[in-house]
Backbone as a printed PyTorch tensor [residue, N CA C, xyz], in Angstrom:
tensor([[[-65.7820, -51.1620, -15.6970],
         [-66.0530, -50.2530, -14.5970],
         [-67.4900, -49.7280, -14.7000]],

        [[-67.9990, -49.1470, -13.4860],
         [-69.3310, -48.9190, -13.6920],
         [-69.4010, -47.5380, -13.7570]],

        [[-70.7720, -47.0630, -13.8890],
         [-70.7610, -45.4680, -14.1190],
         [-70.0600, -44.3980, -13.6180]],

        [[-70.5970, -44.9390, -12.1390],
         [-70.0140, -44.6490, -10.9110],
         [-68.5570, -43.6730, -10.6410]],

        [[-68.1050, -45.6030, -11.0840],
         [-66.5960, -45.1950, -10.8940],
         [-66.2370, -44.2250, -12.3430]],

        [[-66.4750, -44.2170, -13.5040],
         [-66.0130, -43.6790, -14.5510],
         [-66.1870, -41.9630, -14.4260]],

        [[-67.1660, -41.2200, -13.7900],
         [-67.7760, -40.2640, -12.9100],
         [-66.6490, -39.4650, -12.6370]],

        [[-66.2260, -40.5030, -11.4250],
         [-65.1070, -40.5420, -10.6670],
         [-64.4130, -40.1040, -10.8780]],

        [[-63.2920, -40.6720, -11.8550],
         [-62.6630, -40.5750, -12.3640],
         [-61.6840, -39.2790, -12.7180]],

        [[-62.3380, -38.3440, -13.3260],
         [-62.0640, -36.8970, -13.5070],
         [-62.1090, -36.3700, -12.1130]],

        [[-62.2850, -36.5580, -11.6320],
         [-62.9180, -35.7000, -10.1540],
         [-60.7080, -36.2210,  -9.3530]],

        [[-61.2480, -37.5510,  -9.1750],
         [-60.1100, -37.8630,  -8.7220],
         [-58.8300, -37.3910,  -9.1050]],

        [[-58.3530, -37.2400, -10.9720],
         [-57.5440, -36.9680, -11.5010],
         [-57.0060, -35.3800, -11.1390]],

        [[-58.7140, -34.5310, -11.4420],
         [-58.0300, -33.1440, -10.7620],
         [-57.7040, -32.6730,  -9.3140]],

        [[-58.1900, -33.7540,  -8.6910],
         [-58.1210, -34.1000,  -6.9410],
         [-56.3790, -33.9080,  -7.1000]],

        [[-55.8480, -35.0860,  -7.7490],
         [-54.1250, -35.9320,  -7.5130],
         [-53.6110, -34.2800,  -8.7670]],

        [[-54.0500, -33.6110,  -9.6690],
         [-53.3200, -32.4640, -10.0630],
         [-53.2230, -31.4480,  -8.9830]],

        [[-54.3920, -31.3260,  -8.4290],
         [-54.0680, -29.7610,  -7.4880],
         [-53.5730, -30.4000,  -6.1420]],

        [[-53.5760, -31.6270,  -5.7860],
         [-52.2100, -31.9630,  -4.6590],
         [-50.7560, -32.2340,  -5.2710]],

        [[-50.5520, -32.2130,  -5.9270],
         [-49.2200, -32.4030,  -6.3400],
         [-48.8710, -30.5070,  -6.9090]],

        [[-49.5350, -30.6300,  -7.4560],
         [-49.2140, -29.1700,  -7.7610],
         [-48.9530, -28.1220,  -6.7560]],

        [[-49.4390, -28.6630,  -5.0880],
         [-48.9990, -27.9380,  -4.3020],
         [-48.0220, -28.3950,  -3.6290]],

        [[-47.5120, -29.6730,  -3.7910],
         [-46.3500, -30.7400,  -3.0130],
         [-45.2430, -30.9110,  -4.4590]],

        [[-44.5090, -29.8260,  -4.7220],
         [-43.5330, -29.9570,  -5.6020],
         [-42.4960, -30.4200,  -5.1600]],

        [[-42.4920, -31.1880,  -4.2700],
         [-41.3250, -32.6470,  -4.2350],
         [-41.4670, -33.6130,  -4.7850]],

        [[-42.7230, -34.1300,  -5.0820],
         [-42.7690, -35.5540,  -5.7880],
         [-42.1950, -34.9550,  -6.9500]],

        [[-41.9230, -35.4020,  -7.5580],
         [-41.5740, -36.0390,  -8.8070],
         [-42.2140, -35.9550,  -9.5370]],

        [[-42.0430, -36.1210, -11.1530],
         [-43.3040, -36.4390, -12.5790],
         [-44.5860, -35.8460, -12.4290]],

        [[-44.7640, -34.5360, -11.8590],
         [-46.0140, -34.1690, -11.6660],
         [-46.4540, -33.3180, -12.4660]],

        [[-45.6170, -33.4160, -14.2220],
         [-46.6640, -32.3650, -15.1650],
         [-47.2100, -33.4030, -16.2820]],

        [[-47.2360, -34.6490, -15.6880],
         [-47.6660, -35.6710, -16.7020],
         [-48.9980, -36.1250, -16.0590]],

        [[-49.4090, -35.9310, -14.9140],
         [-50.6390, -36.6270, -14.3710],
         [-52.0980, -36.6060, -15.4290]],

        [[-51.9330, -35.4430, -15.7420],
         [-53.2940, -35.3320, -16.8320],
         [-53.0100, -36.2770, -18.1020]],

        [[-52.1570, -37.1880, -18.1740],
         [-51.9540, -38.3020, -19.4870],
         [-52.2710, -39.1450, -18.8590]],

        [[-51.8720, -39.4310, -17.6790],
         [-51.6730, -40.4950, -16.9800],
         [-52.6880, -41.9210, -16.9190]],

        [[-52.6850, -42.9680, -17.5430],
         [-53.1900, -44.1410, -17.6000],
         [-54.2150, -44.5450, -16.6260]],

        [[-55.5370, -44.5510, -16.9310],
         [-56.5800, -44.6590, -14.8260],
         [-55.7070, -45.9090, -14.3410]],

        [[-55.2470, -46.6430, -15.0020],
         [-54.7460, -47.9400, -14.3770],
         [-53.1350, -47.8720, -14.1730]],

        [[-52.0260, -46.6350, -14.2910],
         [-50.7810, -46.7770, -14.0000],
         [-50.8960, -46.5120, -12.1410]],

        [[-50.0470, -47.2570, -11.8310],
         [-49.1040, -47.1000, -10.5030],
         [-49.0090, -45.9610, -10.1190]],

        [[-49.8020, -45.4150,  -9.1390],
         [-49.0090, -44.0370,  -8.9030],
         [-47.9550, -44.1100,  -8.1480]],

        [[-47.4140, -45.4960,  -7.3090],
         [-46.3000, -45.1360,  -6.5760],
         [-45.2700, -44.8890,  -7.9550]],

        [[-45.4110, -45.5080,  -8.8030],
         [-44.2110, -45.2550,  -9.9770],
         [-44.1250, -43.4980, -10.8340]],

        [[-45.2820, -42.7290, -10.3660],
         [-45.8140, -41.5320, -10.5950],
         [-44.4620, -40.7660,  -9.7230]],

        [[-44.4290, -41.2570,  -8.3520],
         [-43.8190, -40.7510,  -7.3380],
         [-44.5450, -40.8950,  -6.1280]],

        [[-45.8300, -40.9850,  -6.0590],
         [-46.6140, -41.0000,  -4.1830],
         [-45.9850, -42.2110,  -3.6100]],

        [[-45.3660, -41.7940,  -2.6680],
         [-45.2390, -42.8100,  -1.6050],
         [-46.2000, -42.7310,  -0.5840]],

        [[-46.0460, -43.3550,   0.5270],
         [-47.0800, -43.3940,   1.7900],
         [-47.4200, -42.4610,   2.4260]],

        [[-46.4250, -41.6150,   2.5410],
         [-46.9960, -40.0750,   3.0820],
         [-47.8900, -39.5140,   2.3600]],

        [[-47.0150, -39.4750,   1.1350],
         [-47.8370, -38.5910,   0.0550],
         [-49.6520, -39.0090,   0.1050]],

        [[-49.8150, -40.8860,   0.1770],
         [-50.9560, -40.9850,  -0.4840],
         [-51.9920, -40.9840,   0.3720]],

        [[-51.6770, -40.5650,   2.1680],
         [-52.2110, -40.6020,   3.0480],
         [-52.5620, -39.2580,   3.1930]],

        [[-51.8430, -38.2830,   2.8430],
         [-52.0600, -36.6460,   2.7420],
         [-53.1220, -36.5880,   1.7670]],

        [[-52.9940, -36.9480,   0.5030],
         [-53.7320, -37.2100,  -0.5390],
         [-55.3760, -37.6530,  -0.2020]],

        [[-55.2510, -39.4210,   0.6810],
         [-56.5120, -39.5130,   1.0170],
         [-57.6170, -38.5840,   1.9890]],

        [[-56.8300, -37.6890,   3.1110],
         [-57.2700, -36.9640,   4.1410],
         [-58.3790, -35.9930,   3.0300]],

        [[-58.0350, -35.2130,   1.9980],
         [-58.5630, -34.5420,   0.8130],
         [-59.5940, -35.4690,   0.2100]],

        [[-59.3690, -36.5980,  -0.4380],
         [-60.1420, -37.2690,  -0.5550],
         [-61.9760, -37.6350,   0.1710]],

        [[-61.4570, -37.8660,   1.5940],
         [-62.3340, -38.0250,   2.3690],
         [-63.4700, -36.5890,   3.0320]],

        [[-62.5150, -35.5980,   2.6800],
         [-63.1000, -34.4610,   3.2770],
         [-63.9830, -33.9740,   1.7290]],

        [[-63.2970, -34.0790,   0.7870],
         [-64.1140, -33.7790,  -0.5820],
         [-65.3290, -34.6700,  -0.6030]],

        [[-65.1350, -36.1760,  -0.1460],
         [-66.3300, -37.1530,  -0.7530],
         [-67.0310, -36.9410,   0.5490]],

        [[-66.7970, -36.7700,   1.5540],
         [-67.1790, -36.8390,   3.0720],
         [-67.7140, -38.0420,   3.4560]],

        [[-66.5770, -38.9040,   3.3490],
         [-66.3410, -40.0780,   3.9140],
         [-65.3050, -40.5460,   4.7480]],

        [[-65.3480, -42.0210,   4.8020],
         [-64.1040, -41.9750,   6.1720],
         [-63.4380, -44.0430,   5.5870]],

        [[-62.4550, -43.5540,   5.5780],
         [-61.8670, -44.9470,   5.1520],
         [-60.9700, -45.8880,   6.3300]],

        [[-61.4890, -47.1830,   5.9940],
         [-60.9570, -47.5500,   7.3130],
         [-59.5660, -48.0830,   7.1530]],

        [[-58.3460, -48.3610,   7.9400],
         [-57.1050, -48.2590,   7.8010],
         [-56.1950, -49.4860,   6.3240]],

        [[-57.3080, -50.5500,   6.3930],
         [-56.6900, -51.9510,   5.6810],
         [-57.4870, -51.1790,   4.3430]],

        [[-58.3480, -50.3800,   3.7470],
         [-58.6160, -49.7780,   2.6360],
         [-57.5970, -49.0010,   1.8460]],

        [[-56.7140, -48.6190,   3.0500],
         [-55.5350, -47.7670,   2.4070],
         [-54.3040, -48.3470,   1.8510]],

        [[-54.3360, -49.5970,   1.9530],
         [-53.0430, -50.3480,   1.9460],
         [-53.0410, -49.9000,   0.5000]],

        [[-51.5700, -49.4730,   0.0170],
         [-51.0280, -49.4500,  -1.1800],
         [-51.3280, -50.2160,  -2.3900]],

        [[-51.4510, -51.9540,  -2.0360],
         [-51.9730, -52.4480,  -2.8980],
         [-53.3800, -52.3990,  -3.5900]],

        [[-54.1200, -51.9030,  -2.7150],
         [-55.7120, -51.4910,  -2.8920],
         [-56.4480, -50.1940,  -3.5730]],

        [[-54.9840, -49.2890,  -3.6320],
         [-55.2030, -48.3470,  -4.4930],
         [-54.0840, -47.4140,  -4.6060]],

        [[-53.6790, -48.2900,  -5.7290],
         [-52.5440, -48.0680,  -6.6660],
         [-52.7370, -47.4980,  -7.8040]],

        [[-53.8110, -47.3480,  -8.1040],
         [-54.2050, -46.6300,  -9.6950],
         [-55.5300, -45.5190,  -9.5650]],

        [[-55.8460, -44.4920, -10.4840],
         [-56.9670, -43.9680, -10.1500],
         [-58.3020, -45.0330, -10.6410]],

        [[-57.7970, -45.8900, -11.5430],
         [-59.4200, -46.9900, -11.4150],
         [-59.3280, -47.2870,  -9.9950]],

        [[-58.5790, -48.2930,  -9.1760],
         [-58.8380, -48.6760,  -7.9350],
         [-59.1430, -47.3990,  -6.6780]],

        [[-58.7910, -46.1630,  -6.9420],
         [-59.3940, -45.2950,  -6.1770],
         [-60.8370, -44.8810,  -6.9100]],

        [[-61.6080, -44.7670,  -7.2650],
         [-62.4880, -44.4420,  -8.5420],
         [-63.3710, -45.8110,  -7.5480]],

        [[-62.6180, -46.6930,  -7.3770],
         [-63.6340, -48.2290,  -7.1080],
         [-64.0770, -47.6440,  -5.6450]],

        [[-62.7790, -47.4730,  -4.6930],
         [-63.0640, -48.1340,  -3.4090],
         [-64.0190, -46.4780,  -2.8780]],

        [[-63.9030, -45.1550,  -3.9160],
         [-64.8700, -44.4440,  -3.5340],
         [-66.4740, -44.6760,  -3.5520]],

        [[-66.6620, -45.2570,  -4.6040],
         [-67.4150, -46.1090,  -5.2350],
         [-68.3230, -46.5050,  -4.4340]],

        [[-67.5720, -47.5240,  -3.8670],
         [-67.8060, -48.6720,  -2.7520],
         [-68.0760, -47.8990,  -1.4130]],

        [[-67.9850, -47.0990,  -1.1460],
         [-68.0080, -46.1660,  -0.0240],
         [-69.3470, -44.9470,  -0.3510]],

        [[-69.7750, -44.8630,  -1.3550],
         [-70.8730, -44.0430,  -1.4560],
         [-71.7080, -44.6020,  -2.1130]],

        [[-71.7980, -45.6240,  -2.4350],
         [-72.6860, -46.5120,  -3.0750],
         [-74.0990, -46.5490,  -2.0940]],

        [[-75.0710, -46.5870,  -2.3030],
         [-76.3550, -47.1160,  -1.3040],
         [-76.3560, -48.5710,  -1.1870]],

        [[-76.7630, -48.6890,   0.3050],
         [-75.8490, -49.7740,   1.1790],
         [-77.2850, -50.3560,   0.9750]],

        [[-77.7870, -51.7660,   0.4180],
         [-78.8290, -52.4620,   0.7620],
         [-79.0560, -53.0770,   2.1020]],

        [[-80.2840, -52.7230,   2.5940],
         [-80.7200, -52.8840,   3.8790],
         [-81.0070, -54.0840,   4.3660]]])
């Protein structure tokens, strides 16, 4: 991973603690601070609602805007692959 994303990383993690910490329906949410950058969060508990509520925060924190096939579940399933595709979204775009 690159700097970037490693940066990231923390930012994201306390991002997914203080949303869950306010959505006490999911599930497994006093383990997130162990949590593996590369485990599943649907196996955490986020399902699709959850990770779409989740990204809206995301986007307003990084102040960016993600386009709909970025969100697909498979594309960011872990905080490395969110860590990436922010990444990829604030990166300086060669001209």
């Amino acid at each position: 991973m690159t700097s970037a994303t490693e940066t990231l990383k923390p930012q994201i993690r306390a991002m997914l603690c203080a949303y869950l910490q306010h959505n006490p329906a999911i599930p497994c949410q006093s383990s997130i601070d162990i949590l593996p950058d590369n485990a599943d969060l649907r196996d955490f508990g986020l399902d699709s609602i959850n990770t779409l509520e989740f990204f809206a925060e995301v986007e307003s924190q990084f102040n960016i805007c993600f386009e709909g096939g970025e969100l697909d579940m498979a594309c960011i399933h872990s905080i490395d692959a969110i860590a990436a595709l922010i990444a990829s979204k604030t990166a300086p775009h060669a001209a």
